[in-house]
């Protein structure tokens, strides 16, 4: 069974929509989007039905299977636009928190703007001293009557500079670690918030930012869920987030392989096509094998996710393999492109740079290995 048939007919329609949107609305405008996304981009995405896809129909959304986020991410990885845009469309992961934990008033306030593209979202979690170790965040939210007062700083925040709605994780009880954190819906135009755009190695339109909170007052009704439940909210979403990142890795690896195969068939050196050399053939075979293994892992993960049996270990194994596989494939592709692969104007070059960060965010490779390793200490636990 191929990956497309595993997603199902409904999600294949989402795939076609995402592919058409990227080809017709985004790829022709890539030079315009070099310095960041604009209102037109977000409204075009909304018009295509690619924002708030999992919001229930009776609340103004498409009511799609949450795996639609994986399909969109896969197509973003496959498109030349992906290496420019970064993970901006993946901001819809934020919506999953609001769907699952939001009060009716919160949903009514924000869902319409999310679906229309008027509200850009960001997840303000990472801090300079706490990336993979989310429980060590230092941003605080202290109760003051009918408000919380937020102080702290977040960094490496995707969509952070242009966002309208921030999902801010902060400590409401500093005596506890994970159980002392709460999540807040913070309008980006709140007084005492400042932001700084951070230049990055790749994703020129990706909008990666620092956000500073200096006595930012947030009404109690802006707290998402109960106090102390901020970290708990992440658990159901983490698996889906890793899935969509790994889907992007698969899409990018497949696209890069196809581009490079075509290049080796057309490129001539020493009066032979590049593909005629045995070394080239072996490198291509290694890439195809890697991609095929990745596709099989994704197929298994999708099946388990739908059945509700995708374990933390399954999720970590997937997050270890897929971005590393993508990077291996892109590295080989650049080598086969030679000097052209080093030029920033070449799609393959940008895809290579984009592949690097996949191994870091949403839990770096090393963190995933450490999570797996915890199980090895338990002699009573059957691993394989």
Short mmCIF file of C-alpha atoms in Angstrom, two decimals:
data_model
loop_
_atom_site.label_atom_id
_atom_site.label_comp_id
_atom_site.label_asym_id
_atom_site.label_seq_id
_atom_site.Cartn_x
_atom_site.Cartn_y
_atom_site.Cartn_z
CA UNK A 1 0.00 0.00 0.00
CA UNK A 2 1.51 3.36 -0.99
CA UNK A 3 1.54 6.38 1.27
CA UNK A 4 -1.16 8.15 -0.71
CA UNK A 5 -3.66 5.31 -0.29
CA UNK A 6 -2.77 5.14 3.40
CA UNK A 7 -3.85 8.76 3.87
CA UNK A 8 -7.17 8.10 2.15
CA UNK A 9 -9.27 9.79 -0.52
CA UNK A 10 -10.30 12.80 1.56
CA UNK A 11 -6.73 13.73 2.37
CA UNK A 12 -5.62 13.17 -1.20
CA UNK A 13 -8.02 15.99 -2.09
CA UNK A 14 -6.20 18.13 0.49
CA UNK A 15 -2.93 17.13 -1.17
CA UNK A 16 -4.12 18.25 -4.60
CA UNK A 17 -5.35 21.53 -3.13
CA UNK A 18 -2.03 22.17 -1.37
CA UNK A 19 -0.03 21.25 -4.47
CA UNK A 20 -2.11 23.54 -6.68
CA UNK A 21 -1.85 26.40 -4.17
CA UNK A 22 1.94 26.14 -4.02
CA UNK A 23 2.38 25.83 -7.78
CA UNK A 24 -0.05 28.55 -8.84
CA UNK A 25 -0.10 31.02 -5.98
CA UNK A 26 3.30 30.72 -4.30
CA UNK A 27 6.05 29.42 -6.59
CA UNK A 28 5.56 32.25 -9.14
CA UNK A 29 5.96 34.76 -6.27
CA UNK A 30 9.01 33.32 -4.53
CA UNK A 31 11.19 36.35 -5.28
CA UNK A 32 8.53 38.59 -3.68
CA UNK A 33 8.44 36.39 -0.58
CA UNK A 34 12.19 36.41 0.05
CA UNK A 35 11.78 38.88 2.91
CA UNK A 36 8.77 37.21 4.46
CA UNK A 37 5.18 36.25 3.87
CA UNK A 38 2.60 38.97 3.23
CA UNK A 39 -1.14 39.38 3.67
CA UNK A 40 -1.74 38.12 0.15
CA UNK A 41 0.03 34.84 0.96
CA UNK A 42 -2.10 34.19 4.02
CA UNK A 43 -5.35 35.18 2.34
CA UNK A 44 -4.51 33.01 -0.67
CA UNK A 45 -3.87 30.10 1.69
CA UNK A 46 -7.19 30.78 3.39
CA UNK A 47 -9.00 30.96 0.05
CA UNK A 48 -7.51 27.57 -0.81
CA UNK A 49 -8.89 26.18 2.46
CA UNK A 50 -5.48 25.41 3.95
CA UNK A 51 -5.86 27.28 7.25
CA UNK A 52 -7.71 25.95 10.27
CA UNK A 53 -8.29 22.71 8.39
CA UNK A 54 -9.01 20.67 11.53
CA UNK A 55 -11.47 23.19 13.04
CA UNK A 56 -14.90 21.49 13.14
CA UNK A 57 -17.34 22.50 10.43
CA UNK A 58 -19.91 23.76 12.94
CA UNK A 59 -17.25 26.15 14.24
CA UNK A 60 -16.31 27.52 10.83
CA UNK A 61 -13.55 25.16 9.74
CA UNK A 62 -13.21 22.33 7.24
CA UNK A 63 -13.49 19.62 9.88
CA UNK A 64 -10.68 17.67 8.22
CA UNK A 65 -8.74 14.76 9.64
CA UNK A 66 -5.80 16.23 11.64
CA UNK A 67 -3.49 14.23 9.36
CA UNK A 68 -4.31 16.88 6.75
CA UNK A 69 -1.53 18.87 8.42
CA UNK A 70 0.90 16.10 7.48
CA UNK A 71 -0.25 16.10 3.86
CA UNK A 72 0.15 19.88 3.61
CA UNK A 73 3.58 19.65 5.23
CA UNK A 74 4.65 16.90 2.83
CA UNK A 75 3.68 19.02 -0.16
CA UNK A 76 5.49 22.01 1.33
CA UNK A 77 8.62 19.89 1.53
CA UNK A 78 8.15 18.68 -2.03
CA UNK A 79 7.65 22.17 -3.48
CA UNK A 80 10.54 24.53 -4.35
CA UNK A 81 8.62 27.03 -2.22
CA UNK A 82 9.19 25.03 0.94
CA UNK A 83 12.86 25.93 1.22
CA UNK A 84 11.91 29.62 1.12
CA UNK A 85 8.76 29.63 3.25
CA UNK A 86 9.99 27.43 6.07
CA UNK A 87 7.37 26.12 8.45
CA UNK A 88 4.94 29.06 8.32
CA UNK A 89 1.93 26.96 7.28
CA UNK A 90 2.66 24.57 10.13
CA UNK A 91 1.37 27.29 12.46
CA UNK A 92 -1.89 25.40 12.17
CA UNK A 93 -0.42 23.05 14.78
CA UNK A 94 -1.24 25.86 17.23
CA UNK A 95 -4.89 25.53 16.28
CA UNK A 96 -4.89 21.98 17.65
CA UNK A 97 -4.37 23.38 21.16
CA UNK A 98 -7.33 25.72 20.78
CA UNK A 99 -9.55 22.99 19.32
CA UNK A 100 -8.81 20.60 22.18
CA UNK A 101 -8.57 23.00 25.13
CA UNK A 102 -10.24 26.28 24.22
CA UNK A 103 -13.34 27.64 25.90
CA UNK A 104 -16.28 28.48 23.63
CA UNK A 105 -15.60 32.21 23.97
CA UNK A 106 -11.94 31.73 23.00
CA UNK A 107 -12.87 29.69 19.94
CA UNK A 108 -15.48 32.21 18.87
CA UNK A 109 -12.95 35.02 19.25
CA UNK A 110 -10.14 33.42 17.24
CA UNK A 111 -11.40 30.70 14.89
CA UNK A 112 -12.88 33.07 12.26
CA UNK A 113 -9.63 35.01 11.88
CA UNK A 114 -7.55 31.82 11.75
CA UNK A 115 -9.68 30.40 8.94
CA UNK A 116 -9.74 33.70 7.00
CA UNK A 117 -5.98 34.24 7.21
CA UNK A 118 -6.40 37.45 9.20
CA UNK A 119 -4.90 35.86 12.32
CA UNK A 120 -1.39 34.42 12.08
CA UNK A 121 -0.44 32.21 15.01
CA UNK A 122 2.81 31.29 16.73
CA UNK A 123 3.82 28.89 19.47
CA UNK A 124 5.95 30.79 22.00
CA UNK A 125 7.61 27.92 23.82
CA UNK A 126 11.38 27.85 23.25
CA UNK A 127 13.72 29.98 25.36
CA UNK A 128 17.45 30.61 25.20
CA UNK A 129 18.08 28.27 28.15
CA UNK A 130 15.36 25.74 27.41
CA UNK A 131 14.84 24.18 24.02
CA UNK A 132 14.39 20.42 24.22
CA UNK A 133 13.98 20.68 28.02
CA UNK A 134 10.68 22.55 27.95
CA UNK A 135 10.10 22.07 31.68
CA UNK A 136 13.01 24.42 32.46
CA UNK A 137 11.43 27.54 30.94
CA UNK A 138 11.89 30.75 32.92
CA UNK A 139 9.05 32.91 31.61
CA UNK A 140 6.59 33.51 34.44
CA UNK A 141 2.92 34.40 34.66
CA UNK A 142 1.91 35.73 38.07
CA UNK A 143 -1.73 36.11 39.04
CA UNK A 144 -2.75 39.68 39.82
CA UNK A 145 -6.49 39.85 40.40
CA UNK A 146 -8.31 39.27 37.12
CA UNK A 147 -5.05 39.22 35.16
CA UNK A 148 -1.77 37.40 34.84
CA UNK A 149 1.43 39.40 34.48
CA UNK A 150 3.87 37.74 32.07
CA UNK A 151 7.62 38.34 32.16
CA UNK A 152 10.31 36.60 30.15
CA UNK A 153 11.65 36.03 26.67
CA UNK A 154 11.08 33.46 23.95
CA UNK A 155 13.40 32.74 21.05
CA UNK A 156 13.54 30.91 17.71
CA UNK A 157 9.78 31.39 17.38
CA UNK A 158 8.38 30.57 13.94
CA UNK A 159 5.95 33.26 12.72
CA UNK A 160 6.89 35.21 15.83
CA UNK A 161 7.39 38.59 14.17
CA UNK A 162 4.18 38.75 12.15
CA UNK A 163 1.88 36.73 14.37
CA UNK A 164 -1.33 38.18 15.76
CA UNK A 165 -1.94 35.44 18.34
CA UNK A 166 0.74 33.92 20.55
CA UNK A 167 0.37 30.68 22.49
CA UNK A 168 2.66 31.43 25.42
CA UNK A 169 3.84 28.75 27.83
CA UNK A 170 4.78 30.26 31.20
CA UNK A 171 5.43 29.19 34.77
CA UNK A 172 2.50 29.91 37.06
CA UNK A 173 4.10 27.93 39.89
CA UNK A 174 7.89 28.24 39.97
CA UNK A 175 8.20 25.57 42.67
CA UNK A 176 7.23 22.91 40.14
CA UNK A 177 8.64 21.91 36.76
CA UNK A 178 6.25 20.57 34.15
CA UNK A 179 3.22 20.69 36.44
CA UNK A 180 3.76 24.36 37.19
CA UNK A 181 3.25 25.60 33.63
CA UNK A 182 0.18 27.13 32.01
CA UNK A 183 -0.63 28.26 28.50
CA UNK A 184 -1.99 31.66 27.55
CA UNK A 185 -3.54 33.15 24.43
CA UNK A 186 -1.73 36.46 24.13
CA UNK A 187 -2.68 39.01 21.45
CA UNK A 188 0.54 40.17 19.82
CA UNK A 189 -0.50 43.82 20.05
CA UNK A 190 -0.63 43.66 23.86
CA UNK A 191 1.32 46.51 25.50
CA UNK A 192 4.85 45.73 26.67
CA UNK A 193 5.59 43.10 24.01
CA UNK A 194 8.61 43.68 21.79
CA UNK A 195 9.87 41.48 18.97
CA UNK A 196 13.07 41.06 17.01
CA UNK A 197 13.45 39.22 13.72
CA UNK A 198 16.38 36.76 13.72
CA UNK A 199 18.23 36.11 10.43
CA UNK A 200 18.58 32.36 9.83
CA UNK A 201 20.73 30.06 7.72
CA UNK A 202 17.74 29.01 5.62
CA UNK A 203 14.03 29.71 5.20
CA UNK A 204 14.43 33.40 4.21
CA UNK A 205 10.67 33.94 4.44
CA UNK A 206 10.36 31.84 7.58
CA UNK A 207 9.96 34.66 10.16
CA UNK A 208 12.02 33.37 13.11
CA UNK A 209 11.95 35.78 16.03
CA UNK A 210 12.68 36.67 19.62
CA UNK A 211 9.74 37.86 21.72
CA UNK A 212 10.12 39.82 24.96
CA UNK A 213 7.41 40.13 27.62
CA UNK A 214 7.85 42.95 30.13
CA UNK A 215 4.97 43.03 32.62
CA UNK A 216 2.48 42.01 29.94
CA UNK A 217 -1.00 41.89 31.45
CA UNK A 218 -3.26 39.13 30.17
CA UNK A 219 -6.86 38.61 31.35
CA UNK A 220 -7.52 35.38 33.25
CA UNK A 221 -10.00 34.38 30.56
CA UNK A 222 -7.07 34.20 28.12
CA UNK A 223 -5.62 31.23 29.95
CA UNK A 224 -6.01 28.10 27.85
CA UNK A 225 -7.38 25.30 30.01
CA UNK A 226 -6.69 25.09 33.71
CA UNK A 227 -3.70 26.49 35.56
CA UNK A 228 -0.84 24.01 35.63
CA UNK A 229 -2.05 22.09 32.56
CA UNK A 230 0.16 23.80 29.99
CA UNK A 231 2.64 20.95 29.61
CA UNK A 232 -0.10 18.34 29.68
CA UNK A 233 -1.66 19.94 26.60
CA UNK A 234 1.45 19.22 24.57
CA UNK A 235 1.35 15.45 24.90
CA UNK A 236 -1.49 14.76 22.41
CA UNK A 237 -0.07 17.29 19.93
CA UNK A 238 3.60 16.27 20.02
CA UNK A 239 3.04 13.07 18.04
CA UNK A 240 1.14 14.91 15.30
CA UNK A 241 3.78 17.65 15.20
CA UNK A 242 6.57 15.12 14.73
CA UNK A 243 4.52 13.32 12.10
CA UNK A 244 4.06 16.48 10.03
CA UNK A 245 7.76 17.36 10.28
CA UNK A 246 8.68 13.85 9.14
CA UNK A 247 6.14 14.06 6.31
CA UNK A 248 7.92 17.18 5.15
CA UNK A 249 11.23 15.30 5.24
CA UNK A 250 9.77 12.59 3.03
CA UNK A 251 8.37 15.08 0.52
CA UNK A 252 11.64 16.99 0.31
CA UNK A 253 13.77 13.84 -0.05
CA UNK A 254 11.56 12.47 -2.82
CA UNK A 255 11.56 15.77 -4.71
CA UNK A 256 15.32 16.20 -4.38
CA UNK A 257 15.92 12.65 -5.58
CA UNK A 258 13.75 13.15 -8.66
CA UNK A 259 15.42 16.48 -9.48
CA UNK A 260 18.86 14.95 -9.09
CA UNK A 261 18.06 11.83 -11.11
CA UNK A 262 16.90 14.05 -13.96
CA UNK A 263 20.06 16.14 -13.59
CA UNK A 264 22.32 13.08 -13.85
CA UNK A 265 20.51 11.99 -17.00
CA UNK A 266 21.10 15.37 -18.66
CA UNK A 267 24.55 16.32 -17.34
CA UNK A 268 27.46 15.14 -19.48
CA UNK A 269 31.05 14.75 -18.34
CA UNK A 270 33.91 13.07 -20.21
CA UNK A 271 31.48 12.41 -23.08
CA UNK A 272 29.17 10.38 -20.86
CA UNK A 273 26.02 11.14 -18.95
CA UNK A 274 26.61 11.47 -15.23
CA UNK A 275 24.11 8.66 -14.64
CA UNK A 276 26.22 6.28 -16.74
CA UNK A 277 28.97 6.22 -14.11
CA UNK A 278 28.74 3.36 -11.62
CA UNK A 279 29.47 5.64 -8.68
CA UNK A 280 26.48 7.81 -9.59
CA UNK A 281 24.28 4.74 -9.89
CA UNK A 282 25.34 3.50 -6.45
CA UNK A 283 24.71 6.90 -4.86
CA UNK A 284 21.25 7.06 -6.44
CA UNK A 285 20.54 3.52 -5.24
CA UNK A 286 21.50 4.49 -1.69
CA UNK A 287 19.14 7.45 -1.83
CA UNK A 288 16.23 5.43 -3.19
CA UNK A 289 16.76 2.81 -0.48
CA UNK A 290 16.80 5.47 2.25
CA UNK A 291 13.62 7.08 0.91
CA UNK A 292 11.85 3.72 0.64
CA UNK A 293 12.67 2.94 4.27
CA UNK A 294 11.35 6.35 5.27
CA UNK A 295 8.14 5.80 3.35
CA UNK A 296 7.62 2.47 5.12
CA UNK A 297 8.19 4.09 8.52
CA UNK A 298 5.70 6.85 7.70
CA UNK A 299 3.13 4.31 6.55
CA UNK A 300 3.47 2.42 9.84
CA UNK A 301 3.30 5.63 11.90
CA UNK A 302 0.18 6.89 10.10
CA UNK A 303 -1.56 3.56 10.66
CA UNK A 304 -0.69 3.56 14.37
CA UNK A 305 -1.66 7.22 14.79
CA UNK A 306 -5.11 6.51 13.39
CA UNK A 307 -5.48 3.46 15.60
CA UNK A 308 -4.37 5.42 18.66
CA UNK A 309 -1.42 3.08 19.20
CA UNK A 310 1.47 5.33 18.17
CA UNK A 311 3.78 5.17 21.19
CA UNK A 312 6.29 7.77 22.34
CA UNK A 313 9.02 5.37 21.21
CA UNK A 314 7.44 5.06 17.74
CA UNK A 315 7.32 8.84 17.51
CA UNK A 316 10.96 9.21 18.57
CA UNK A 317 12.18 6.55 16.14
CA UNK A 318 10.37 8.33 13.31
CA UNK A 319 11.79 11.74 14.31
CA UNK A 320 15.30 10.26 14.49
CA UNK A 321 15.18 8.57 11.11
CA UNK A 322 13.23 10.89 8.81
CA UNK A 323 15.11 14.22 9.16
CA UNK A 324 18.44 12.39 9.21
CA UNK A 325 17.40 10.52 6.07
CA UNK A 326 16.37 13.77 4.40
CA UNK A 327 19.74 15.32 5.21
CA UNK A 328 21.66 12.30 3.91
CA UNK A 329 19.70 12.39 0.66
CA UNK A 330 20.12 16.15 0.18
CA UNK A 331 23.84 15.93 0.93
CA UNK A 332 24.26 13.29 -1.78
CA UNK A 333 22.14 15.35 -4.18
CA UNK A 334 24.29 18.45 -3.72
CA UNK A 335 27.40 16.37 -4.37
CA UNK A 336 25.96 15.10 -7.65
CA UNK A 337 25.03 18.64 -8.70
CA UNK A 338 28.64 19.69 -8.13
CA UNK A 339 29.37 23.43 -8.17
CA UNK A 340 25.79 24.23 -9.15
CA UNK A 341 24.61 22.61 -5.93
CA UNK A 342 26.57 25.20 -3.94
CA UNK A 343 24.82 28.18 -5.57
CA UNK A 344 22.15 29.80 -3.42
CA UNK A 345 19.98 30.47 -6.46
CA UNK A 346 19.61 26.73 -7.06
CA UNK A 347 16.61 24.99 -5.52
CA UNK A 348 18.70 21.97 -4.51
CA UNK A 349 21.03 24.24 -2.53
CA UNK A 350 18.16 25.80 -0.60
CA UNK A 351 16.60 22.42 0.05
CA UNK A 352 19.89 21.22 1.52
CA UNK A 353 20.04 24.19 3.89
CA UNK A 354 16.39 23.72 4.83
CA UNK A 355 16.99 20.06 5.65
CA UNK A 356 19.48 20.98 8.37
CA UNK A 357 16.99 22.47 10.80
CA UNK A 358 14.66 19.47 10.52
CA UNK A 359 17.13 17.58 12.70
CA UNK A 360 16.82 20.20 15.44
CA UNK A 361 13.33 21.54 16.01
CA UNK A 362 10.43 19.67 17.64
CA UNK A 363 12.96 17.61 19.58
CA UNK A 364 16.48 17.26 18.24
CA UNK A 365 17.82 13.88 17.13
CA UNK A 366 19.89 13.60 20.30
CA UNK A 367 16.84 14.20 22.51
CA UNK A 368 14.89 11.49 20.71
CA UNK A 369 17.75 9.04 21.26
CA UNK A 370 17.86 9.96 24.95
CA UNK A 371 14.11 9.35 25.23
CA UNK A 372 14.53 5.92 23.69
CA UNK A 373 17.49 5.16 25.94
CA UNK A 374 15.46 5.67 29.12
CA UNK A 375 13.61 2.46 28.29
CA UNK A 376 16.80 0.44 28.05
CA UNK A 377 17.36 0.66 31.81
CA UNK A 378 14.20 -1.34 32.54
CA UNK A 379 15.02 -5.04 32.25
CA UNK A 380 11.33 -5.95 32.43
CA UNK A 381 10.38 -3.84 29.41
CA UNK A 382 10.24 -5.63 26.08
CA UNK A 383 11.83 -3.28 23.54
CA UNK A 384 11.52 -5.16 20.24
#
